[in-house]
Coordinates of C-alpha atoms in Angstrom, one line a residue:
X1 CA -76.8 32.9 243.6
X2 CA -75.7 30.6 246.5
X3 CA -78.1 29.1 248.3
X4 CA -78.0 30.1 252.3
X5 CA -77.3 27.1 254.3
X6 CA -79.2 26.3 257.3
X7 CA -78.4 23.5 259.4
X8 CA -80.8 23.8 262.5
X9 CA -84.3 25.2 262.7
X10 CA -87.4 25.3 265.1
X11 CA -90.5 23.7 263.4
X12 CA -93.7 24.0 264.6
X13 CA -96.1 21.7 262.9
X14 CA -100.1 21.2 263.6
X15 CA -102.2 18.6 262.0
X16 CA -105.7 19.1 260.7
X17 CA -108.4 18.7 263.2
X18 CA -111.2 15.6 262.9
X19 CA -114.5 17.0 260.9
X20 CA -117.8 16.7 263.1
X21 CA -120.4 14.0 261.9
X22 CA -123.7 14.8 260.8
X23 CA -126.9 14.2 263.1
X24 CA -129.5 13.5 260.1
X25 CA -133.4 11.9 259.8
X26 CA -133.8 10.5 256.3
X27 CA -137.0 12.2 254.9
X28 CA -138.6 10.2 252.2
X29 CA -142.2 10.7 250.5
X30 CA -144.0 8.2 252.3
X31 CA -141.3 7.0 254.4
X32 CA -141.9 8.9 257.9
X33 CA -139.2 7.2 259.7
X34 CA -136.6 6.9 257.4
X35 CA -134.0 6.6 260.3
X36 CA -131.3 8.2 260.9
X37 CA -128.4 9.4 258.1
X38 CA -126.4 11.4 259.3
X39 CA -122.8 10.6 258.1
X40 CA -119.1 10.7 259.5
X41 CA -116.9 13.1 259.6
X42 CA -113.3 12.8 257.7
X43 CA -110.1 12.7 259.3
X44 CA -107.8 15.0 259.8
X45 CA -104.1 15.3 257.8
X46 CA -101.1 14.2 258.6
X47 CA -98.1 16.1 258.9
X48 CA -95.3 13.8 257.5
X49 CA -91.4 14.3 257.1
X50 CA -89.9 12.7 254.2
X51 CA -86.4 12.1 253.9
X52 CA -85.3 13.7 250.0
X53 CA -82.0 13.1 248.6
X54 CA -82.5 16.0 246.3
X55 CA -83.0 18.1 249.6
X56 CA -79.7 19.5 251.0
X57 CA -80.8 22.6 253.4
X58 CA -83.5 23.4 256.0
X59 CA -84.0 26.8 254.9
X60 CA -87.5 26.4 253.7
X61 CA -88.3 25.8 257.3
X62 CA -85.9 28.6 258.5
X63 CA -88.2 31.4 256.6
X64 CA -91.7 29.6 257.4
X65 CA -91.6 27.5 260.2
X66 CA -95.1 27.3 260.7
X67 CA -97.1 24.4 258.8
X68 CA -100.6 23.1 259.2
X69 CA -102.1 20.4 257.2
X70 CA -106.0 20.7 255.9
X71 CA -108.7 19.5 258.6
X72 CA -111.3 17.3 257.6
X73 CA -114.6 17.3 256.2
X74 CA -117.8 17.5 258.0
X75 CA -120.1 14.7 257.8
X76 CA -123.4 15.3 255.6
X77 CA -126.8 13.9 255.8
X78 CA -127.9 10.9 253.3
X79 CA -124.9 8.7 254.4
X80 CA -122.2 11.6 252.2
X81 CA -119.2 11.2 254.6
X82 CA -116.5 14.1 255.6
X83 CA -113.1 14.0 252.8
X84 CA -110.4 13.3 254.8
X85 CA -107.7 15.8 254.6
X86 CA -105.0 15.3 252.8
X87 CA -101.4 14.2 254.4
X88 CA -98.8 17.7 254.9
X89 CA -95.5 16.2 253.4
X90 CA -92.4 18.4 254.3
X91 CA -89.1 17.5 252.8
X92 CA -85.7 17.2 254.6
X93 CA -82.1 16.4 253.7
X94 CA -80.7 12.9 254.7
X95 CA -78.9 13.0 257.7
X96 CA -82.2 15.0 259.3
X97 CA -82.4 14.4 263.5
X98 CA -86.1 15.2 264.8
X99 CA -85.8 16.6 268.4
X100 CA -88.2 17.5 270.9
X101 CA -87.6 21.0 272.4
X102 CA -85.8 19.4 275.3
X103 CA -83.4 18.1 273.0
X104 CA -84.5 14.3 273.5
X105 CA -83.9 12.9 269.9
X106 CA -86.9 11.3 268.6
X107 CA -86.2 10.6 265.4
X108 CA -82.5 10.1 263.1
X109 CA -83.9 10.0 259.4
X110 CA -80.6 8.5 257.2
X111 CA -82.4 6.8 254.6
X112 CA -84.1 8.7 251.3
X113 CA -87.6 7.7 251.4
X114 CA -88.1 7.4 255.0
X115 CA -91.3 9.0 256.5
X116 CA -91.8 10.4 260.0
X117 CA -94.9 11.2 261.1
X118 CA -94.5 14.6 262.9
X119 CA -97.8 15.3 264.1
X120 CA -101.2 13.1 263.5
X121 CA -104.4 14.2 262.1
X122 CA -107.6 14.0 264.6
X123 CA -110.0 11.2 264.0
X124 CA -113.2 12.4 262.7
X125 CA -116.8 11.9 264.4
X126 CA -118.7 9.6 264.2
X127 CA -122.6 10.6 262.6
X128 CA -126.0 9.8 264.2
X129 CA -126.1 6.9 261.7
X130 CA -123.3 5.1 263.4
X131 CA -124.6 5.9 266.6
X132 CA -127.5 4.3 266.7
X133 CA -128.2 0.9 268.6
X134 CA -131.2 -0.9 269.2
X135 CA -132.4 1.7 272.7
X136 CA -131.1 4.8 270.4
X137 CA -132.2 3.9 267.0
X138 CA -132.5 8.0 265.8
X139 CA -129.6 9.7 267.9
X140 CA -130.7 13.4 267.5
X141 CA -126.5 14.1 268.1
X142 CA -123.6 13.4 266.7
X143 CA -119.8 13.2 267.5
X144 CA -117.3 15.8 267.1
X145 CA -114.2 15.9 265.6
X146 CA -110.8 15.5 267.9
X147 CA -108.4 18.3 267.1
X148 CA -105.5 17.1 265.2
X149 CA -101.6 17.3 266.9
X150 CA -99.8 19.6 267.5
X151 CA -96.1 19.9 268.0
X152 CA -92.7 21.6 268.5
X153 CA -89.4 19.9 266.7
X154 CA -86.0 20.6 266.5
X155 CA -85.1 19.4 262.9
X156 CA -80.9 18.9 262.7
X157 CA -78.6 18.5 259.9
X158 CA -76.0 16.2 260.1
X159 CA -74.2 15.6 257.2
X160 CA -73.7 11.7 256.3
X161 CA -69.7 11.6 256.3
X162 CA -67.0 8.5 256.4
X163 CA -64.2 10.7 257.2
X164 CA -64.3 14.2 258.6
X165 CA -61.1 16.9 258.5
X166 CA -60.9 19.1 261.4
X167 CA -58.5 21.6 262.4
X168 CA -57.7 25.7 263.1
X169 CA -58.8 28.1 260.5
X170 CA -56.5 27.9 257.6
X171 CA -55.3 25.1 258.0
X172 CA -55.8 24.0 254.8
X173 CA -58.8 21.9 254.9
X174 CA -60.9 23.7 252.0
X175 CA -58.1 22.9 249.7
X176 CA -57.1 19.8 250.9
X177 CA -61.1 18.2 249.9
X178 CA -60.8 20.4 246.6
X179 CA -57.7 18.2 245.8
X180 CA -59.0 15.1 247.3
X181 CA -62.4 15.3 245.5
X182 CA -64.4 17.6 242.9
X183 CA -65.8 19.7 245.5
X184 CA -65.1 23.5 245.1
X185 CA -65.2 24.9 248.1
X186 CA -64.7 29.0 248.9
X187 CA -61.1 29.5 250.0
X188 CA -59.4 32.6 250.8
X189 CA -56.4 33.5 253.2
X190 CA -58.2 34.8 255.9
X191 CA -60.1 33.0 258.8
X192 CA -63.3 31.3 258.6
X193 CA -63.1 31.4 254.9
X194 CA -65.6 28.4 255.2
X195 CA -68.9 29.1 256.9
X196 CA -71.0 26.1 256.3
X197 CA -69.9 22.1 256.2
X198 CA -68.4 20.9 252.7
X199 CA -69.0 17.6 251.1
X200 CA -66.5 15.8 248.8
X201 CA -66.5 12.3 247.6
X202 CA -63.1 10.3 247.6
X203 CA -61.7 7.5 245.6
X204 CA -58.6 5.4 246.5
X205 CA -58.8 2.0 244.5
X206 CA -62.1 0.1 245.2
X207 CA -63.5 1.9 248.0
X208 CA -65.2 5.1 247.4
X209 CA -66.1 7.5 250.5
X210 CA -67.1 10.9 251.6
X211 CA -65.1 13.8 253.5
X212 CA -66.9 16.3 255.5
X213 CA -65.3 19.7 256.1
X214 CA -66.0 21.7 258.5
X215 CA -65.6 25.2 259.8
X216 CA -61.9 25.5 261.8
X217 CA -62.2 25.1 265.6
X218 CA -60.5 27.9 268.1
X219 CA -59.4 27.7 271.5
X220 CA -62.3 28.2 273.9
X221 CA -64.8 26.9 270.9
X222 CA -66.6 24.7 273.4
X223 CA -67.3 28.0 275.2
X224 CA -69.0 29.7 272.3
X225 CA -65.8 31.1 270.2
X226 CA -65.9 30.9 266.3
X227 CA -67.9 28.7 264.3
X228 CA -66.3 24.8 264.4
X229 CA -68.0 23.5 267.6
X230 CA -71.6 25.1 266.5
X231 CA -70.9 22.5 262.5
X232 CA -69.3 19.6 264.9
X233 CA -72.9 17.9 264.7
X234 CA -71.8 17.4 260.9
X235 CA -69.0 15.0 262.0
X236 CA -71.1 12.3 264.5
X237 CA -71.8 9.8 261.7
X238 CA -68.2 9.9 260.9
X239 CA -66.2 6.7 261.0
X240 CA -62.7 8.6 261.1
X241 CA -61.2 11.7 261.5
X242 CA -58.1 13.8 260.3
X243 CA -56.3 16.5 262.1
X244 CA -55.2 18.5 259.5
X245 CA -52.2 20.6 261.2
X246 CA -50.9 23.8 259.5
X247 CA -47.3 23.8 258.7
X248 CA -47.3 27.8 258.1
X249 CA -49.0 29.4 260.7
X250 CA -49.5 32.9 260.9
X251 CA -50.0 33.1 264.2
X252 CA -47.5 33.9 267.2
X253 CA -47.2 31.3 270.0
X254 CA -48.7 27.9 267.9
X255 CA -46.7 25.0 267.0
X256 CA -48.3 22.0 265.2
X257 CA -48.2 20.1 268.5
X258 CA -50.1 22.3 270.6
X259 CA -52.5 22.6 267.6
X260 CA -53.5 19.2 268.1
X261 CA -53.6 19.0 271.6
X262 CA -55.8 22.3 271.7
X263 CA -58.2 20.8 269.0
X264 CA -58.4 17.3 270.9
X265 CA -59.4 19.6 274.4
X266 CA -62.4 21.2 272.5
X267 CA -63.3 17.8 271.0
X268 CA -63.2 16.5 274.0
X269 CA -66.0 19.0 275.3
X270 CA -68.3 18.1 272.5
X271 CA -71.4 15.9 273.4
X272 CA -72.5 13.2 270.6
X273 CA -76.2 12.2 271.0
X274 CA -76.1 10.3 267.5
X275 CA -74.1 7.1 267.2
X276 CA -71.3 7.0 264.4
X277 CA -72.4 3.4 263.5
X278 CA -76.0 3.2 264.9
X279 CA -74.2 1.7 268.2
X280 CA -73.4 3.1 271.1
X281 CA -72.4 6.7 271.5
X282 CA -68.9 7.4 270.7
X283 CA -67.3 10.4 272.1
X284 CA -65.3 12.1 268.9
X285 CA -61.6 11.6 270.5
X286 CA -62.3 8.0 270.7
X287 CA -62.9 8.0 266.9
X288 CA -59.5 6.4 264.8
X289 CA -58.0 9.3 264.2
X290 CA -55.3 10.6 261.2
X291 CA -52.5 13.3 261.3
X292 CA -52.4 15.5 257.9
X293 CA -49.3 18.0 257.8
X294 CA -50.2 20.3 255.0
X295 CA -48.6 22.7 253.5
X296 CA -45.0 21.3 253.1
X297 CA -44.5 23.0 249.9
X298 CA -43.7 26.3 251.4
X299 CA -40.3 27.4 252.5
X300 CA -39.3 25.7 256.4
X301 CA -42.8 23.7 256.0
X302 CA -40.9 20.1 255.7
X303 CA -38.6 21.0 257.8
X304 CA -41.2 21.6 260.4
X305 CA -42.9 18.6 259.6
X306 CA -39.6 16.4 259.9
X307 CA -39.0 18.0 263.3
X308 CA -42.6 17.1 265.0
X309 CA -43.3 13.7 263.4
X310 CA -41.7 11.8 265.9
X311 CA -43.3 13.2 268.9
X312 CA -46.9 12.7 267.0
X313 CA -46.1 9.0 266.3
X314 CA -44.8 8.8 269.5
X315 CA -48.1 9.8 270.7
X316 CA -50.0 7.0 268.4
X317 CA -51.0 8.9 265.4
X318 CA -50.4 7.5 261.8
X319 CA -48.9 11.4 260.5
X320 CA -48.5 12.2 256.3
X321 CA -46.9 14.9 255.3
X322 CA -49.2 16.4 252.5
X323 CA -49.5 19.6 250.3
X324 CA -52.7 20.8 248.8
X325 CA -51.3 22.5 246.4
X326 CA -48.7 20.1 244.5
X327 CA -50.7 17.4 245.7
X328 CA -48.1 15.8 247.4
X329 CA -48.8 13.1 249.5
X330 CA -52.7 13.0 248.6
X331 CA -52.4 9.5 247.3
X332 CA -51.2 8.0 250.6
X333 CA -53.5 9.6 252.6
X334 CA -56.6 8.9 250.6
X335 CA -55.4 5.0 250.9
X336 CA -55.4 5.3 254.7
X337 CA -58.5 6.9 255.0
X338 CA -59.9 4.2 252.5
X339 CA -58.6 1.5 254.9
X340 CA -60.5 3.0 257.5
X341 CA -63.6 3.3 255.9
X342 CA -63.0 -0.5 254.9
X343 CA -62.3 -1.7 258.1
X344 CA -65.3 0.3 259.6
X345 CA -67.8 -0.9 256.5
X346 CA -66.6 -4.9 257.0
X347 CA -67.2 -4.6 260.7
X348 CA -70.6 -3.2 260.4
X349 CA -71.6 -6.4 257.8
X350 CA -70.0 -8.5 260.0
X351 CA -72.1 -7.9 262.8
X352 CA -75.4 -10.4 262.6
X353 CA -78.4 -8.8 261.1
X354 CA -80.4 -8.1 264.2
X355 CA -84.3 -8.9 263.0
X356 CA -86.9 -6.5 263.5
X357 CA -88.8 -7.0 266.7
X358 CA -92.3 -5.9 267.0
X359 CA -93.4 -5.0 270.8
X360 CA -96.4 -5.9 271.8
X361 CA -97.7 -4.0 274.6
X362 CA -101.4 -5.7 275.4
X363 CA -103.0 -3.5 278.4
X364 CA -103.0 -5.7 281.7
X365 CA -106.1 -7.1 282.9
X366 CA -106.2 -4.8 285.8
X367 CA -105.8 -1.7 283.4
X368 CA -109.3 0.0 283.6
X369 CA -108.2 2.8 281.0
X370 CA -108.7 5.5 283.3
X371 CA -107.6 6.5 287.2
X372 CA -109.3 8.4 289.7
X373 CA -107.0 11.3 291.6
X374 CA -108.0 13.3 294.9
X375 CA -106.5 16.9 295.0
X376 CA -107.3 19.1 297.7
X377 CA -108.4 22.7 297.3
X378 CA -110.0 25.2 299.5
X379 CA -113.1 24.7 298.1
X380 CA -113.2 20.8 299.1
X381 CA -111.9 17.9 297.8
X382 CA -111.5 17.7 293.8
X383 CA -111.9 14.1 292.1
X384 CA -110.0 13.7 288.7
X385 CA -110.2 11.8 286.1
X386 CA -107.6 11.1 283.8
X387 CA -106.9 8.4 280.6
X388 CA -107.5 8.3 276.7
X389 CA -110.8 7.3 277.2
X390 CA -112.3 9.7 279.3
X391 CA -110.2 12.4 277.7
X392 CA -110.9 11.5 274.2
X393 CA -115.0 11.3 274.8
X394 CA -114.7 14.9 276.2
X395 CA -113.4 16.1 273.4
X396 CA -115.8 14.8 271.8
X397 CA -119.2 15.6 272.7
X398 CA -121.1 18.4 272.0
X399 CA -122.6 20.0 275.3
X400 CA -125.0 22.1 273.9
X401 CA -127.2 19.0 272.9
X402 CA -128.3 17.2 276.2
X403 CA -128.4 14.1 274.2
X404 CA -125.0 13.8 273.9
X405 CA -124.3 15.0 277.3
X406 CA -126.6 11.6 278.6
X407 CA -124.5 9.3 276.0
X408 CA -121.3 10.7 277.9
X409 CA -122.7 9.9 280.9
X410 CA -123.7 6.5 279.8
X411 CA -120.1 5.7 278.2
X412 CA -118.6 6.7 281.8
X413 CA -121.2 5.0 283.7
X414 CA -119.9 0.9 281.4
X415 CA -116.6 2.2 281.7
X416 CA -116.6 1.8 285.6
X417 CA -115.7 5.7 286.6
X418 CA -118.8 6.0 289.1
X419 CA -117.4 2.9 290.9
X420 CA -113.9 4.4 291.0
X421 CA -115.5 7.6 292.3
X422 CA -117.4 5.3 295.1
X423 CA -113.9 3.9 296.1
X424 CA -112.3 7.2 296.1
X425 CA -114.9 9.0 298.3
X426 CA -116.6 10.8 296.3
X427 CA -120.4 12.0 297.4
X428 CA -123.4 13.3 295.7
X429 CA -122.2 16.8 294.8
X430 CA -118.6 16.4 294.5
X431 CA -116.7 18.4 291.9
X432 CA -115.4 16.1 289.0
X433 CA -112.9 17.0 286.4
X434 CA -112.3 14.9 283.4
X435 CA -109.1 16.0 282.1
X436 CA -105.6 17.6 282.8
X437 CA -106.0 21.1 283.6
X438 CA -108.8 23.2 283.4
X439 CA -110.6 20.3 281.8
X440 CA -114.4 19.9 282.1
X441 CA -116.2 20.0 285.9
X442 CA -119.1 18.2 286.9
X443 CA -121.5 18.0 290.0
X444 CA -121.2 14.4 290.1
X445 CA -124.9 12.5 290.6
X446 CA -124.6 9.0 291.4
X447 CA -128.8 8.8 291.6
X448 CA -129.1 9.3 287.6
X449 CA -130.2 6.2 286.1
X450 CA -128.9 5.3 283.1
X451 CA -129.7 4.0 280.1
X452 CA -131.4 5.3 276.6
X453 CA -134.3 4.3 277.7
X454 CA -135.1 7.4 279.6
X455 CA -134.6 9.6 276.5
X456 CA -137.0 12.2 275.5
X457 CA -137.2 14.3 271.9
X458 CA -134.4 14.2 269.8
X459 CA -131.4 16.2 271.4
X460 CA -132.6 15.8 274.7
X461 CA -132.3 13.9 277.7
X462 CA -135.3 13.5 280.4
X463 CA -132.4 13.0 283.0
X464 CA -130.6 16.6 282.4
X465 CA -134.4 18.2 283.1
X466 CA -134.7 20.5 286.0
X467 CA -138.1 19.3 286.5
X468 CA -140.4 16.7 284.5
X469 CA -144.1 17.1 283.3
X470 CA -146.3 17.2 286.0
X471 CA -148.8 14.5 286.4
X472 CA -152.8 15.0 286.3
X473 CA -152.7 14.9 290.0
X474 CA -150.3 17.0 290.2
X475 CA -152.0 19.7 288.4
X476 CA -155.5 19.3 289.7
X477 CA -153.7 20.4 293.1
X478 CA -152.1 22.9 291.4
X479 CA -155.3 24.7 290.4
X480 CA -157.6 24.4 293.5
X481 CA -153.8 26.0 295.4
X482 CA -154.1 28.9 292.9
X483 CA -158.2 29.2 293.3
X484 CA -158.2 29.2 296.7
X485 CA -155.5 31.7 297.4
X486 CA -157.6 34.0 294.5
X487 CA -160.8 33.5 296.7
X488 CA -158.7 34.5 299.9
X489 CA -157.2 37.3 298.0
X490 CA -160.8 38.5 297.5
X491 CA -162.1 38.2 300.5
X492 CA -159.2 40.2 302.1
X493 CA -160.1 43.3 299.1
X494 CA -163.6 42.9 300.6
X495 CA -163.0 43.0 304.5
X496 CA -160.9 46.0 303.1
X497 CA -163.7 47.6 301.7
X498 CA -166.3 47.6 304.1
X499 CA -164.2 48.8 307.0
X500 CA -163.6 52.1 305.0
X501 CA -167.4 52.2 304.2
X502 CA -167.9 52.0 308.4
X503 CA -165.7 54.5 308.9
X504 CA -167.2 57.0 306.4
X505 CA -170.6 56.7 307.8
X506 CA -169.7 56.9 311.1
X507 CA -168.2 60.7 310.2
X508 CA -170.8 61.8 309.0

């Protein structure tokens, strides 16, 4: 059963999320205040492509092209940190490009054993054990987890070729690499006999080198016609390529110099985004190029051949008359190509080695991590905050526990965003966001003080209180307000009272 070949696919990949850490108190027998235990949480998994040489399609991605990778495990008390989860590895063919949806390349995966980290796991949170300092020494909180990536690829194939034959349907290309190579391609006499890219390996004296085939091209391919523009991404890496020019043609109205000019045209209207050479991009009609006249075994085939050579060579093109069938010609053409693929392999080692550089990109000293934007709205004036930092902390803290909602506060406060606030114009009651988006809104309050200091019980903060325990004064007050408005209330019932008893005497 033939495998279905799939040379492009969508891939959506998600990585596992950060587990939460653990907010713990060690309890011990005679150990009251065993301080805090509460462990990390692990990281999330990676999803990772690996380049496999034993990997020739994309059809596993084809049928399921969703993959997550585990999250990570939640933090326990008595120090037992979260597992981290393990890494998603997804195997591709060599010659795999990673795109983004916009169809920027990110990544060009050539070499087996390459890795590409598609999407990274979150980082777990960190436990009340880790928290603690010298003002917080039992956090009654802990960090969550941040949600791993997520992602949307493009994952290409495009086969790793020296030398790639192009041409019309039935031209002869199918046969020409079985008789070049041992590859056995499907060949019939009919069109688009060949429906995915075939791969044959060449040897002509010392040099040994591959030959793509690809589906025959059309007139009006670069507008959507047949199949050969849609495989073309099979020929970028090629050094070379051969015009393989039928010499029997079915077909009314084609000669084998129109052929060729027709194929150039829709060559011409193919983009390259992957360099032949790992250079610059090379547009395919710039590539060297070779002139294959098959099928001069038939009757008037030669002839044909003898009749168009000259204006072909006139043209620039090195033309060999070849047949697939009694292997005429083969020889010399496989030694041309060879010199090709020589003359393109001793280039590419005689170009110096160009070492490795490792950018470093420190932040500048004027880089507070974060900025401060204004946008207007009809409600007032919103002030957001955006930057890793801020962003990350969000994500987070747990804002159902008032103690973590005061350590947020706190890690804003050293970071320097009230300040930027202050400079931005920001009042007492402004509408923050942290984020993109939605994000999270605050009624900003430049009077809380800071500090752990201030906290109260263990998940709370004394600073997020609507109102604090009232002092002995303050109840004393309290109670004589509440006895006195009893004693008026009484004396009101009693006024009441007697005014009815008045009036019933006086009737009778």
């Amino acid at each position: 059963m033939a495998t279905e070949f799939i040379d492009r696919v969508t891939l959506h990949v998600s990585a596992g999320d950060g587990g939460n850490g653990c907010a713990s108190i060690r309890r011990e027998k005679f150990k009251p205040l065993g301080g805090p235990d509460g462990a990390n949480g692990g990281d999330g998994g990676d999803v990772v492509l690996l380049v496999d040489d034993q990997t020739t399609t994309l059809l596993p991605y084809h049928r399921n092209p969703h993959r997550s990778a585990p999250n990570g495990g939640i933090g326990k008390g008595d120090l037992h940190h979260g597992a981290d989860g393990e890494t998603l590895v997804l195997p591709v063919p060599v010659g795999t490009v990673v795109k983004s949806i916009a169809g920027e390349v990110i990544a060009d995966l050539v070499e087996p054993g390459t890795e590409f980290v598609a999407a990274a796991g979150g980082r777990g949170g960190l436990g009340n054990a880790a928290l603690a300092s010298t003002k917080r020494k039992a956090p009654g909180f802990a960090l969550l987890g941040e949600p791993g990536e997520t992602r949307d690829l493009v994952l290409e194939l495009k086969s790793v070729a020296d030398i790639a034959l192009i041409g019309f349907p039935s031209a002869g290309k199918s046969s020409l690499i079985a008789a070049l190579s041992a590859a056995r391609p499907k060949i019939a006499e009919y069109p688009f006999t060949t429906l995915v890219p075939n791969l044959g390996v060449v040897e002509a004296g010392d040099v040994r080198f591959t030959v793509a085939d690809v589906p025959g091209l059309i007139p009006g391919a670069s507008e959507g016609r047949g199949l050969g523009l849609e495989f073309l991404r099979h020929v970028e890496r090629c050094a070379a390529l051969v015009h393989v020019i039928d010499m029997a043609t079915w077909e009314p109205g084609r000669d084998p110099v129109s052929d060729l000019a027709t194929i150039e045209a829709e060559l011409a209207q193919y983009a390259v985004d992957i360099a032949h050479d790992g250079g610059d991009l090379l547009p395919l009609t710039e590539r060297p190029t070779l002139v294959a006249l098959n099928k001069i075994d038939i009757p008037d085939g030669q002839d044909l051949a003898d009749i168009v050579r000259a204006d072909l060579e006139a043209a620039g093109y090195r033309v060999f008359d070849v047949s697939a069938v009694s292997h005429r010609g083969l020889r010399e053409l496989s030694f041309a190509m060879a010199e090709l693929v020589a003359a393109e392999r001793a280039r590419r080692e005689a170009e110096p080695a160009v070492p490795e550089r490792i950018v470093i990109r420190p932040r500048a000293v004027d880089d507070a991590g974060f900025r401060v934007t204004v946008e207007e709205t009809a409600d007032g004036p919103v002030f957001r905050i955006l930057g890793d930092k801020p962003e990350r902390w969000i994500v987070q803290t747990d804002f159902a526990n008032d103690e973590a909602v005061g350590y947020l506060g706190d890690r804003l406060e050293r970071l320097g965003v009230e300040e930027e606030l202050f400079k931005a114009g920001a009042v007492p009651g402004s509408t923050v966001v942290i984020g993109p988006g939605a994000g999270v809104v605050f009624d900003w309050d430049p009077t809380m003080v800071g500090g752990a200091e201030l906290l109260g019980q263990r998940g709370t903060d004394l600073r997020l209180e609507e109102t604090g325990r009232a002092s002995r004064k303050e109840r004393k007050a309290a109670f004589h307000e509440r006895m006195d408005a009893k004693a008026e209330a009484r004396a009101v019932l009693e006024a009441e009272r007697l005014a009815e008893k008045r009036a019933r005497e006086s009737g009778a």
